[in-house]
XYZ file of C-alpha atoms in Angstrom:
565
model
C 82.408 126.617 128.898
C 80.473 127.682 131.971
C 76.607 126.596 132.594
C 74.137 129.602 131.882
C 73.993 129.716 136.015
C 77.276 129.876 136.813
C 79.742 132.726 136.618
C 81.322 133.052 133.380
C 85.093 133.871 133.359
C 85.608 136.974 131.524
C 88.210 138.868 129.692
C 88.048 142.685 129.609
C 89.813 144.423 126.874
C 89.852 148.095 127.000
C 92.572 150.982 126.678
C 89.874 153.642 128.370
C 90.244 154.062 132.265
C 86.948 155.645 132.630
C 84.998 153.138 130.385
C 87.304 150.425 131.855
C 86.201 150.916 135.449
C 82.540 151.913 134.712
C 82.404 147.983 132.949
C 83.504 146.684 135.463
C 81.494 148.444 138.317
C 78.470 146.986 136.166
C 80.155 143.383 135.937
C 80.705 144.061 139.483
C 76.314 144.424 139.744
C 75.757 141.659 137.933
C 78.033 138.959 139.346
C 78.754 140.634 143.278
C 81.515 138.481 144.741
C 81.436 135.716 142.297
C 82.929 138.077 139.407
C 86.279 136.317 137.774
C 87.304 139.249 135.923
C 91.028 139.552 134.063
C 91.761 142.918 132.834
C 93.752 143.564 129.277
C 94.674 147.337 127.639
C 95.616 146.101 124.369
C 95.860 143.491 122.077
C 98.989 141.916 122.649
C 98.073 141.544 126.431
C 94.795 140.327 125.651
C 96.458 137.556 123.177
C 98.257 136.656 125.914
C 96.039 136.064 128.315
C 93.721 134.228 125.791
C 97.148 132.115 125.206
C 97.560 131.091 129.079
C 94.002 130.818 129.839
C 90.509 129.827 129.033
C 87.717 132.643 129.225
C 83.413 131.790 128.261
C 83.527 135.838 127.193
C 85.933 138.616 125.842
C 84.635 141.952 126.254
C 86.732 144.057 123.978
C 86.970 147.821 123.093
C 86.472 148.796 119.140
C 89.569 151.090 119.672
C 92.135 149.951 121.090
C 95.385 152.178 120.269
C 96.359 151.979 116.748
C 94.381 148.683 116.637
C 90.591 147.528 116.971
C 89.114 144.910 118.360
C 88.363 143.129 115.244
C 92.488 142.561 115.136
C 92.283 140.851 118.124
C 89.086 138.529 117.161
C 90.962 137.965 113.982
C 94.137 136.929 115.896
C 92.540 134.643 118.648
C 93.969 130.872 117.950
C 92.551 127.344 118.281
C 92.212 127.950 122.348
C 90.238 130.533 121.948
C 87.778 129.302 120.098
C 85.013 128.364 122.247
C 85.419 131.996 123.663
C 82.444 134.481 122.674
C 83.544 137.811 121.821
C 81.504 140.887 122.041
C 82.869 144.271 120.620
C 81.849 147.251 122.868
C 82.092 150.595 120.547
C 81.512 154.238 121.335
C 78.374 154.792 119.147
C 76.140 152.568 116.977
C 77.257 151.909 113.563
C 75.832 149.235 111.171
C 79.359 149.010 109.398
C 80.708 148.377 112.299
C 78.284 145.767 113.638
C 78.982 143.842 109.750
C 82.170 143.951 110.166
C 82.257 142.292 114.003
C 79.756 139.932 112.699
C 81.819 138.744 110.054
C 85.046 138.547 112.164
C 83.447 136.173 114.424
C 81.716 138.191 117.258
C 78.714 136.902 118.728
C 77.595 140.094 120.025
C 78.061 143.672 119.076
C 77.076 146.674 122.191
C 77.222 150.039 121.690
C 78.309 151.492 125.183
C 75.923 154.564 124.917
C 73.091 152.064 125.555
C 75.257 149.775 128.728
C 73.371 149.094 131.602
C 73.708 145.976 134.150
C 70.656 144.074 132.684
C 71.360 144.922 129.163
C 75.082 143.425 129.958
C 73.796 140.640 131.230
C 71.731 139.319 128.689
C 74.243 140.480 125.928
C 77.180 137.996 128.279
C 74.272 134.983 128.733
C 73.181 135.222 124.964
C 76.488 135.561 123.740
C 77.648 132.601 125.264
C 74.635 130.350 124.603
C 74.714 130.992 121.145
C 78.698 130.566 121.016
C 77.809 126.996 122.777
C 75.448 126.026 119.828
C 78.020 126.914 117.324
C 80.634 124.452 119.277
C 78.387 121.502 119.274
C 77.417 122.076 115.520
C 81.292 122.456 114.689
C 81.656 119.569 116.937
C 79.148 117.634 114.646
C 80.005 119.113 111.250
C 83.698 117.831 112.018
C 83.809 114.278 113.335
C 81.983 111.545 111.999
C 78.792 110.536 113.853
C 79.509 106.823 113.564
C 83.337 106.620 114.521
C 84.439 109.322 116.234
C 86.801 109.918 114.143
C 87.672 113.472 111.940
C 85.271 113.363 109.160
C 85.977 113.490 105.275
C 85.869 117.511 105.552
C 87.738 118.150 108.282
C 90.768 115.579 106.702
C 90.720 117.807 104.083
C 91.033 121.261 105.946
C 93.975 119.677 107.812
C 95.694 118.022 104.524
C 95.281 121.642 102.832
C 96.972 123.159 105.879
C 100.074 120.669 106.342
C 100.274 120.772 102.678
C 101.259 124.573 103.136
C 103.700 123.984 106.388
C 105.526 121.104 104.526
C 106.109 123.560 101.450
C 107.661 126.145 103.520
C 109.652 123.718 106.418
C 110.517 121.102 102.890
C 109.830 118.054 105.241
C 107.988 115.196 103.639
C 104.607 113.525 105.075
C 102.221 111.176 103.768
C 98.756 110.202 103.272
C 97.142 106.447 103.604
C 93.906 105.867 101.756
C 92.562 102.490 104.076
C 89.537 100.373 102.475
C 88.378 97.122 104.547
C 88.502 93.593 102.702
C 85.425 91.777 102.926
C 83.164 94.487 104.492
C 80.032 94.289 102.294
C 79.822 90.606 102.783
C 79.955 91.623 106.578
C 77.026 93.670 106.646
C 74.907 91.479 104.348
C 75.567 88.119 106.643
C 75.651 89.516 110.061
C 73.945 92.716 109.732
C 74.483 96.552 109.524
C 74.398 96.781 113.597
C 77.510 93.905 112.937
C 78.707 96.329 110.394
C 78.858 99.477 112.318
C 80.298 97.905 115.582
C 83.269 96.540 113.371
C 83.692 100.276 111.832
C 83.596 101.364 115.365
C 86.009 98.583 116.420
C 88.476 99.792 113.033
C 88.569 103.728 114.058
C 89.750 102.223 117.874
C 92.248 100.300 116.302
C 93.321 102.814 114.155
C 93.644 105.323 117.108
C 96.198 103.206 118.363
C 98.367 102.670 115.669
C 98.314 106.636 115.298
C 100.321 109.359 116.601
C 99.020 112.516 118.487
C 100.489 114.344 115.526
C 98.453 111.877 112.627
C 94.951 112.322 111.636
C 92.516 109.540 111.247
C 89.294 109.964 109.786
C 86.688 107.743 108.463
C 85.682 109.145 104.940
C 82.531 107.470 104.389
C 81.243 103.944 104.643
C 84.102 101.590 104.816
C 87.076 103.713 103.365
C 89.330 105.550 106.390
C 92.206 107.787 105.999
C 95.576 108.680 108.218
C 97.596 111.612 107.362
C 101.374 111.367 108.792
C 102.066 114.487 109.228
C 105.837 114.083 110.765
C 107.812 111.765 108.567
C 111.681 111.450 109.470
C 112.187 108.299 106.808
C 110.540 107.035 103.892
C 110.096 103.560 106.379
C 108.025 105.137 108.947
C 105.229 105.422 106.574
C 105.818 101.398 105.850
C 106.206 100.667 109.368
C 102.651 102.594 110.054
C 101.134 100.753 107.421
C 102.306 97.178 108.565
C 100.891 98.013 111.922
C 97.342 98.723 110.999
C 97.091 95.942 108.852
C 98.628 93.713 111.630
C 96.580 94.998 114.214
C 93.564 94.884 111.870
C 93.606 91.362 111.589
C 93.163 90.779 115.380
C 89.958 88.526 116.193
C 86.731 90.084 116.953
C 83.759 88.891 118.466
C 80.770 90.509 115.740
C 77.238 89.311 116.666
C 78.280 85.763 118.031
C 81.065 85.085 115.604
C 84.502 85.737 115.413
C 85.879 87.039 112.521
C 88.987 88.966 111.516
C 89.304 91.938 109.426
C 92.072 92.810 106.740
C 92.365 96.456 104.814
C 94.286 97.605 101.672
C 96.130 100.490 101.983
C 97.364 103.105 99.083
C 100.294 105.208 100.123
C 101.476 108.963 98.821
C 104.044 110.651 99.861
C 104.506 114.246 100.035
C 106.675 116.223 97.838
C 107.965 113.048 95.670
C 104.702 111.989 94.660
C 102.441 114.716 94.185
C 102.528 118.541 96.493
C 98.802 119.322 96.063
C 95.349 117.755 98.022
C 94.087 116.505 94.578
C 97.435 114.880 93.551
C 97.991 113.122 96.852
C 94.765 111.733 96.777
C 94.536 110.614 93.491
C 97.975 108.833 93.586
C 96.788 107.336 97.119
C 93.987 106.313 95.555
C 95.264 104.131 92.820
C 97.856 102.831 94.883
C 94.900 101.444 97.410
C 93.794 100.688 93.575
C 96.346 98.207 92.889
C 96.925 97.093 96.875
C 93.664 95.297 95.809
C 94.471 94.256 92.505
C 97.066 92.477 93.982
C 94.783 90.206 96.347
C 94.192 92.457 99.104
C 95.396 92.666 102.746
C 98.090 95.105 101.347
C 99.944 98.228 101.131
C 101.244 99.721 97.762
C 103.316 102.626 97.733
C 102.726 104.806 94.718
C 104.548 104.504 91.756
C 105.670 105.814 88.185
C 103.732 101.973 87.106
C 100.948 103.122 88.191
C 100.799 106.591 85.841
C 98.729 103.218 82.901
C 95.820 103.920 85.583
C 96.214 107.681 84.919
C 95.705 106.920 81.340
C 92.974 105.099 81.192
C 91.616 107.574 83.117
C 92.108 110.196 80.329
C 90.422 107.709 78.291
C 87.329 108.223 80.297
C 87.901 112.122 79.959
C 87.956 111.814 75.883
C 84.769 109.521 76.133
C 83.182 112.457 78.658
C 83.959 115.055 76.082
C 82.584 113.253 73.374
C 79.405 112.239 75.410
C 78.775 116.402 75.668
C 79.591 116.885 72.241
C 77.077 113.685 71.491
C 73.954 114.944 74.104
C 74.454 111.897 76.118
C 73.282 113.504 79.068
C 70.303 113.595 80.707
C 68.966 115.125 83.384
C 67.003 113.444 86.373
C 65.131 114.599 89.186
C 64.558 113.359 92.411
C 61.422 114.870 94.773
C 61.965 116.346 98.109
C 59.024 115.990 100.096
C 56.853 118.348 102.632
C 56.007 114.938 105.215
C 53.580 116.680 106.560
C 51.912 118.324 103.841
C 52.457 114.556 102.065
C 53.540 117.652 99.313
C 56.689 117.205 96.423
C 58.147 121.371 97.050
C 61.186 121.208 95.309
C 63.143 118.550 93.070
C 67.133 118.241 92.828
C 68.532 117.874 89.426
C 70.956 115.139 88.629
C 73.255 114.484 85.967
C 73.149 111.103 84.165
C 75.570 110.058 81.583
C 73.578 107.224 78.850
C 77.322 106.026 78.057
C 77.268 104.094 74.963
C 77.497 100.069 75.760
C 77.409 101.190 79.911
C 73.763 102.208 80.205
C 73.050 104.508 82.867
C 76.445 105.907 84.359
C 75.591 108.101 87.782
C 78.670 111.276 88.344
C 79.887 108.758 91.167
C 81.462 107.160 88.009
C 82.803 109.965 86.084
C 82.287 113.065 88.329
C 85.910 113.333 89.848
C 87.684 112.987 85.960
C 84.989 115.355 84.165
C 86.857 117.894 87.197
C 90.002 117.510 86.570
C 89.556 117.509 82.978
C 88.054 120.324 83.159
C 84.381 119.763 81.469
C 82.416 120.421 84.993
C 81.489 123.779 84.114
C 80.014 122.719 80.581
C 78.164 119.752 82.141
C 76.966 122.381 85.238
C 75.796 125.199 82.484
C 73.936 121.878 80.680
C 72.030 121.049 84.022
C 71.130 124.859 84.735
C 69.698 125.035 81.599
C 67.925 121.782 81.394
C 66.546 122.335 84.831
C 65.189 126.228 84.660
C 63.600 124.655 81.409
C 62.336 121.619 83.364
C 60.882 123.593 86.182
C 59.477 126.455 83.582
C 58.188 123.980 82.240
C 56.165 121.975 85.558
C 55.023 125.698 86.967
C 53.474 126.134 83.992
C 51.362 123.091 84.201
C 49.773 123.872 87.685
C 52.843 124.018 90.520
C 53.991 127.616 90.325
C 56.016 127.347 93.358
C 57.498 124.052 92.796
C 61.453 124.994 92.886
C 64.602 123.234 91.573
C 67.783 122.506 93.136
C 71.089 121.720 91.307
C 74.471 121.304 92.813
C 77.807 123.643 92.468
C 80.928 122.266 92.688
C 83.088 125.119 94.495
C 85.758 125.165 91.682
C 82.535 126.256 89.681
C 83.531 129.673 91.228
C 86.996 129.865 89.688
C 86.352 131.411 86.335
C 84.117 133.893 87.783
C 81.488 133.293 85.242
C 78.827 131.584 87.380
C 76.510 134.681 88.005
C 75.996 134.750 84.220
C 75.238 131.397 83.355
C 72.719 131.427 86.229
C 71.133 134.652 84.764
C 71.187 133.273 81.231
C 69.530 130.225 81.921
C 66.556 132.115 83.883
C 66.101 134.430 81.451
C 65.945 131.446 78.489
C 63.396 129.472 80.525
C 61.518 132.626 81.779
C 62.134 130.271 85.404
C 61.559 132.922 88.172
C 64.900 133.387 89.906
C 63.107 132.535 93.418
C 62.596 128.680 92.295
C 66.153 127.791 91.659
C 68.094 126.739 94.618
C 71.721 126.100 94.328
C 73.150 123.742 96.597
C 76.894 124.415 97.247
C 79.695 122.954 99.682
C 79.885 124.524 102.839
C 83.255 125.708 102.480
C 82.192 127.950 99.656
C 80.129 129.589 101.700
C 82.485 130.364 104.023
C 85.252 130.310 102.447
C 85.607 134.637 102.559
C 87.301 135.146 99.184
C 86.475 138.089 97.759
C 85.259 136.691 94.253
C 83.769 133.617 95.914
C 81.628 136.697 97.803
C 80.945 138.851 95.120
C 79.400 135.757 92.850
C 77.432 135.061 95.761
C 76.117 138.306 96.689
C 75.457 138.946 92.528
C 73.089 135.537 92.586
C 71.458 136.471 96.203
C 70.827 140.309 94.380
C 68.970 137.922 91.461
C 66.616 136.569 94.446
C 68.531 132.725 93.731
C 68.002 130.491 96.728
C 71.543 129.035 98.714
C 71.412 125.454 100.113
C 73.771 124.058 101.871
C 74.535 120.123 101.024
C 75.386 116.724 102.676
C 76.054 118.300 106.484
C 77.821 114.694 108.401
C 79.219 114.123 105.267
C 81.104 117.455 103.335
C 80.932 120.169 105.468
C 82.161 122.296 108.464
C 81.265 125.736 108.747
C 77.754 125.636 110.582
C 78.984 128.723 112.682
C 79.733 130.732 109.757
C 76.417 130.279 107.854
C 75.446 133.602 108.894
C 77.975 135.482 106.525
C 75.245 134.648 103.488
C 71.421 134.159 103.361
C 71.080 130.525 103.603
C 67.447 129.270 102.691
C 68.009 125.467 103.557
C 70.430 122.578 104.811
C 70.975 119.081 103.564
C 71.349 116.415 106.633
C 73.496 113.983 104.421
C 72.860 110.235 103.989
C 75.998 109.243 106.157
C 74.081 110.539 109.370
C 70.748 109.648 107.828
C 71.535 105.850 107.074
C 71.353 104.504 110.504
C 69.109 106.929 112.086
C 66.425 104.906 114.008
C 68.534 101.743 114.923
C 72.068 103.035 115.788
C 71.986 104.958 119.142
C 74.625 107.186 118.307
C 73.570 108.434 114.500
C 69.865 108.666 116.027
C 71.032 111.024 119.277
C 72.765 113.407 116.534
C 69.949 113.798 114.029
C 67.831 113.877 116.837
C 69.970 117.071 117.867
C 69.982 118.296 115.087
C 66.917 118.952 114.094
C 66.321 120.289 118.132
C 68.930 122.928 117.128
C 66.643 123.385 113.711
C 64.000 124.742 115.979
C 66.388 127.515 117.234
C 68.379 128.275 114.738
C 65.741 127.731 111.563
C 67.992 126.318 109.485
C 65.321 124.328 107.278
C 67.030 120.988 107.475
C 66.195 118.347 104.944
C 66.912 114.697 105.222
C 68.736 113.494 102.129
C 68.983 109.598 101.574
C 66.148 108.177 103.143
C 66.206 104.629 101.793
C 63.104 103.446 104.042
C 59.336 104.263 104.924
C 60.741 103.361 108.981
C 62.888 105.514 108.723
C 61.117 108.223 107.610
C 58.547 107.742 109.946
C 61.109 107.913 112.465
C 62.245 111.227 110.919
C 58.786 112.668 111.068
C 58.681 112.311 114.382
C 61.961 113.997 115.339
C 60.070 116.994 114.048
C 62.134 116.566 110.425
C 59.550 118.313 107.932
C 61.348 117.976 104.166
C 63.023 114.777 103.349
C 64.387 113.248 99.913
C 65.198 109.427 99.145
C 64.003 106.668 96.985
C 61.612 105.322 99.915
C 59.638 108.254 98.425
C 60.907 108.324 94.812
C 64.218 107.687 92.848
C 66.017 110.371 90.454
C 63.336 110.186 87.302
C 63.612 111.555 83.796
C 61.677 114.348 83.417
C 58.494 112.460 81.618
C 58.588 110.113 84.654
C 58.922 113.081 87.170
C 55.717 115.356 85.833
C 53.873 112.122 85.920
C 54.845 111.085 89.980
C 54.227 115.435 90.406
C 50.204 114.542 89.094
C 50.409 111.734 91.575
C 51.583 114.100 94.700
C-alpha cells in the first residue's frame, strides 16, 4: 500500500470514453507526471489486471455493460484485498451508496459532483481508511502473542477446506496440540518465561509445517495445525512425531534449560467426522486420552473413544435436569467508567449450582448444553433473569445502568431470537435501550439474510449490539459497519500481558489509538490487576471489566457493590 504522499497506483474501470478520458484528465491534475494509471472497460479485464497486479485504488464505473461495479467488488480475490474501491455512478442514489457500502467499497462518488480536489480527497481517504481496516484484520486474525493464525481465523479456514475436501473427496486432518508441564512453567519461572516458550513453540511449529498447513495458537497453551493436503493416513503420523520430536529440543528459559513435550489429538477428515464441530470434538478427546495415557503423545481418534462421548451425554441429562430443577443462577460482573470511577453496565453470566459440584462456570458445560441443544432455553433463562435484574437496579436509583448478556450465533438458527428479546422487555418493563447483546463477530458479519433480518428487528426495538472478546473470537473489524455497533470487547488474551509483554502492550496500545478514530467504544475485558488497569487508563482505555475491580456476583451481592460505586 502506498504512503499518503506518494502516488497511489490506480485502476480505472470504465466502459464510457467520454467519462473515461475526462477521469483521467483530472487524475492527470492531481498526480502530473507521477500518475501510474492502468485502464480497464469491463469486468473481466479489470479482474485481470487485479489478478497480475497490485493497485492502492480501483476506480470503477456503476455500469459497466450488462454488469455493475458491485460484480466486480464482489469478485475481487485474496490479492485484492488491500485494494480500496470507490464506485463512480451517474447520479446520487442512497440505494446505491448501501449497496457499495455493503459490497465492500470504501468510497462511493457521484460523477455529477467530480472535480480534481474532490477526487483527491475521495483517493487519499479511501485509502487511509482501507489501511486501518488491514491492520485491524491484521490484528483480529493472528494472535498477538505468537504470530500465529488465531482461534477465529483456524476456524474460517477449517470451514472452508471442509467444503473443498467434500467436493475434491481428498482426506485432511486436524491436530489439537496442548503443552505438558506448562502451568508449572509459568508459576516457577514466570509468565515472561511462559510467553517466550509459547513464542519459542509457534517457531517450532512453523517448521514442522507446510506452506499449505495452518498453525494457530488457540488460546493459552493449546495450538492447532490443520493438514490440509493428506496423500496417506501416515503423513498425519509422521507430522505428529515431528513436532513432538522437535518439541522436546532444549531451551534456554530465564537461566535454565528445560525441554518441552505436547500431547497431540488427531482427526481425520471424512473417516472420522466431515463437519468443524465433529472434527474438533473427536480431536479433542483424542488429545483427551494422548494425556490419559502419560503424556508426550499422539492418539489418533478412535471408535474406543465414542465411552468419552457418553459420558458426555451424561452431563447433557444432568444439564437438562439442572433447568428443569432451577439450578441456575445468574451472576453479574461490573464494567467500569475508570474515569468516572462509575459501574455503567454489568454482563450477565450463567452459573450452574450442580448438585455435589458447587459452582460450575459454562467453561464446564457450555460446549455440551450446545450440542445438546438446551442453549437457547438457558439463553431465554438469562434474558429474562437479567431484564428483571436490571428493572429491578434502575428502579432503585441507576436508571441508565444497562445489562449485557451474550448470544451464541447458533442462537440465530431458529429464528426466534427477536421474540424472546421482546418478551423479556416487555415482562420486566426493562427499557429496550439498557440491554446490550454481545454477539460473535462473525454474526455480525456473517450477511445471511435471517441472521440480518433478526438483527435489524432487535436494532428497530432500540437493543444495543456489542461485539465480544476481539484477540480472542473474532475477525471482521472491517465489516462492523454493515450494523450499528454500540461497543467492542478487547478480550482477555490481548489484555493478560498488557503492561509487561512488549508485543501484547504495542497492540492494545494500537488499538485503542485506532478507538480514537474509528469510535468503536472499546472495553477491556479480563483485567485481573489494579497495574494493569492503571496501565490501561493511561492508554486512553475508558470502560474496563475484571475481578481487579469486582468478580461475577449474585444479584444480592451485585446491588450491594452498585451502593458502593
Amino acid at each position: 500500500m502506498s504512503e499518503t504522499n506518494v502516488t497511489p497506483k490506480i485502476l480505472l474501470v470504465e466502459d464510457d470514453e467520454d467519462d473515461r478520458l475526462l477521469i483521467k484528465e483530472l487524475l492527470e491534475e492531481i498526480y502530473e507526471k507521477t500518475l501510474i494509471l492502468v485502464v480497464a472497460r469491463d469486468v473481466e479485464s479489470a479482474l485481470e489486471a487485479l489478478k497480475s497486479s497490485e493497485f492502492d485504488v480501483c476506480l470503477t464505473d456503476y455500469h459497466l455493460g450488462r454488469q455493475t461495479g458491485l460484480d466486480l467488488i464482489g469478485a475481487t480475490s485474496e490479492r485484492s484485498a488491500a485494494t480500496a474501491f470507490i464506485l463512480l455512478t451517474g447520479q446520487g442514489s442512497r440505494d446505491i451508496d448501501l449497496a457499495a457500502m455493503q459490497a465492500g467499497a470504501s468510497e462511493y462518488l457521484p460523477k455529477d459532483y467530480l472535480s480534481a480536489p474532490m477526487l483527491e480527497r475521495t483517493i487519499r481517504y479511501a485509502i487511509e481508511r482501507k489501511k486501518v481496516e488491514q491492520q485491524l484484520l491484521e490484528l483480529a486474525q493472528t494472535d498477538p502473542l505468537t504470530g500465529l493464525a488465531n482461534r477465529s481465523f483456524f476456524n474460517m479456514r477449517l470451514e472452508q477446506v471442509i467444503a473443498e475436501k467434500k467436493r475434491s473427496a481428498e482426506p485432511f486432518a486436524i491436530l489439537l496440540i496442548d503443552l505438558d508441564g506448562f502451568k508449572s512453567i509459568n508459576d516457577t519461572l514466570g509468565h515472561a518465561a511462559g510467553d517466550q516458550l509459547l513464542r519459542h513453540i509457534a517457531g517450532k511449529l512453523i517448521k514442522c509445517t507446510r506452506e499449505s498447513d495452518v498453525a494457530a495458537r488457540l488460546g493459552g497453551d493449546e495450538f492447532a495445525v490443520l493438514a490440509a493436503n493428506l496423500h496417506h493416513r501416515t503423513d498425519v503420523t509422521m507430522l505428529a512425531e515431528r513436532i513432538l520430536r522437535d518439541f522436546q529440543l532444549p531451551l534456554n528459559l530465564e537461566g535454565h534449560r528445560i525441554t518441552s513435550a505436547a500431547s497431540i489429538g488427531i482427526s481425520l477428515f471424512p473417516n472420522d467426522a466431515d463437519s468443524l464441530d465433529g472434527l474438533l470434538q473427536n480431536a479433542d478427546l483424542a488429545l483427551y486420552r494422548a494425556k490419559e495415557q502419560g503424556r508426550n503423545r499422539f492418539v489418533v481418534f478412535n471408535a474406543k473413544l465414542q465411552k468419552r462421548i457418553q459420558q458426555r451425554e451424561l452431563l447433557r441429562r444432568e444439564l437438562k435436569n439442572g433447568l428443569s430443577m432451577h439450578e441456575f443462577d445468574v451472576y453479574y460482573q461490573p464494567q467500569y467508567d475508570v474515569t468516572t470511577q462509575q459501574v455503567v453496565a454489568a454482563e450477565a453470566l450463567l452459573r450452574w449450582k450442580r448438585t455435589n459440584d458447587g459452582i460450575v462456570t459454562p467453561r464446564d458445560f457450555l460446549e455440551v448444553a450446545a450440542s445438546g441443544g438446551l442453549l437457547e432455553e438457558m439463553t431465554t433463562h438469562v434474558l429474562n433473569e437479567a431484564c428483571l435484574a436490571a428493572a429491578g437496579w434502575q428502579a432503585g436509583g441507576h436508571p441508565e445502568l444497562a445489562v449485557s448478556v451474550n448470544i451464541a450465533p447458533t442462537e440465530f438458527l431458529s429464528g426466534k431470537l427477536p421474540g424472546v428479546v421482546k418478551n423479556a422487555l416487555e415482562q420486566s418493563g426493562l427499557k429496550a435501550k439498557c440491554l446490550e447483546l454481545e454477539l460473535a463477530g462473525p454474526t455480525l458479519y456473517a450477511r445471511e439474510k435471517s441472521i440480518d433480518s433478526q438483527l435489524k428487528q432487535l436494532s428497530e426495538l432500540g437493543i444495543k449490539f456489542v461485539v465480544g472478546d476481539f484477540g480472542g473470537d473474532f475477525h471482521g473489524f472491517p465489516n462492523l459497519q454493515h450494523h450499528p455497533v454500540d461497543k467492542v470487547k478487547v478480550g482477555p488474551a490481548l489484555i493478560a500481558n498488557c503492561g509487561d509483554d512488549p508485543t501484547s502492550s504495542d497492540t492494545v496500545r494500537a488499538l485503542f489509538s485506532i478507538d480514537g478514530l474509528l469510535e468503536l467504544n472499546l472495553t477491556a475485558v479480563g483485567v485481573e490487576t489494579s497495574q494493569q488497569l492503571k496501565w490501561l487508563k493511561t492508554q486512553g482505555c475508558r470502560l474496563a471489566q475484571g475481578n481487579s475491580i469486582s468478580p461475577p456476583l449474585p444479584l444480592d451481592q451485585f446491588v450491594a457493590f452498585l451502593a458502593q460505586h
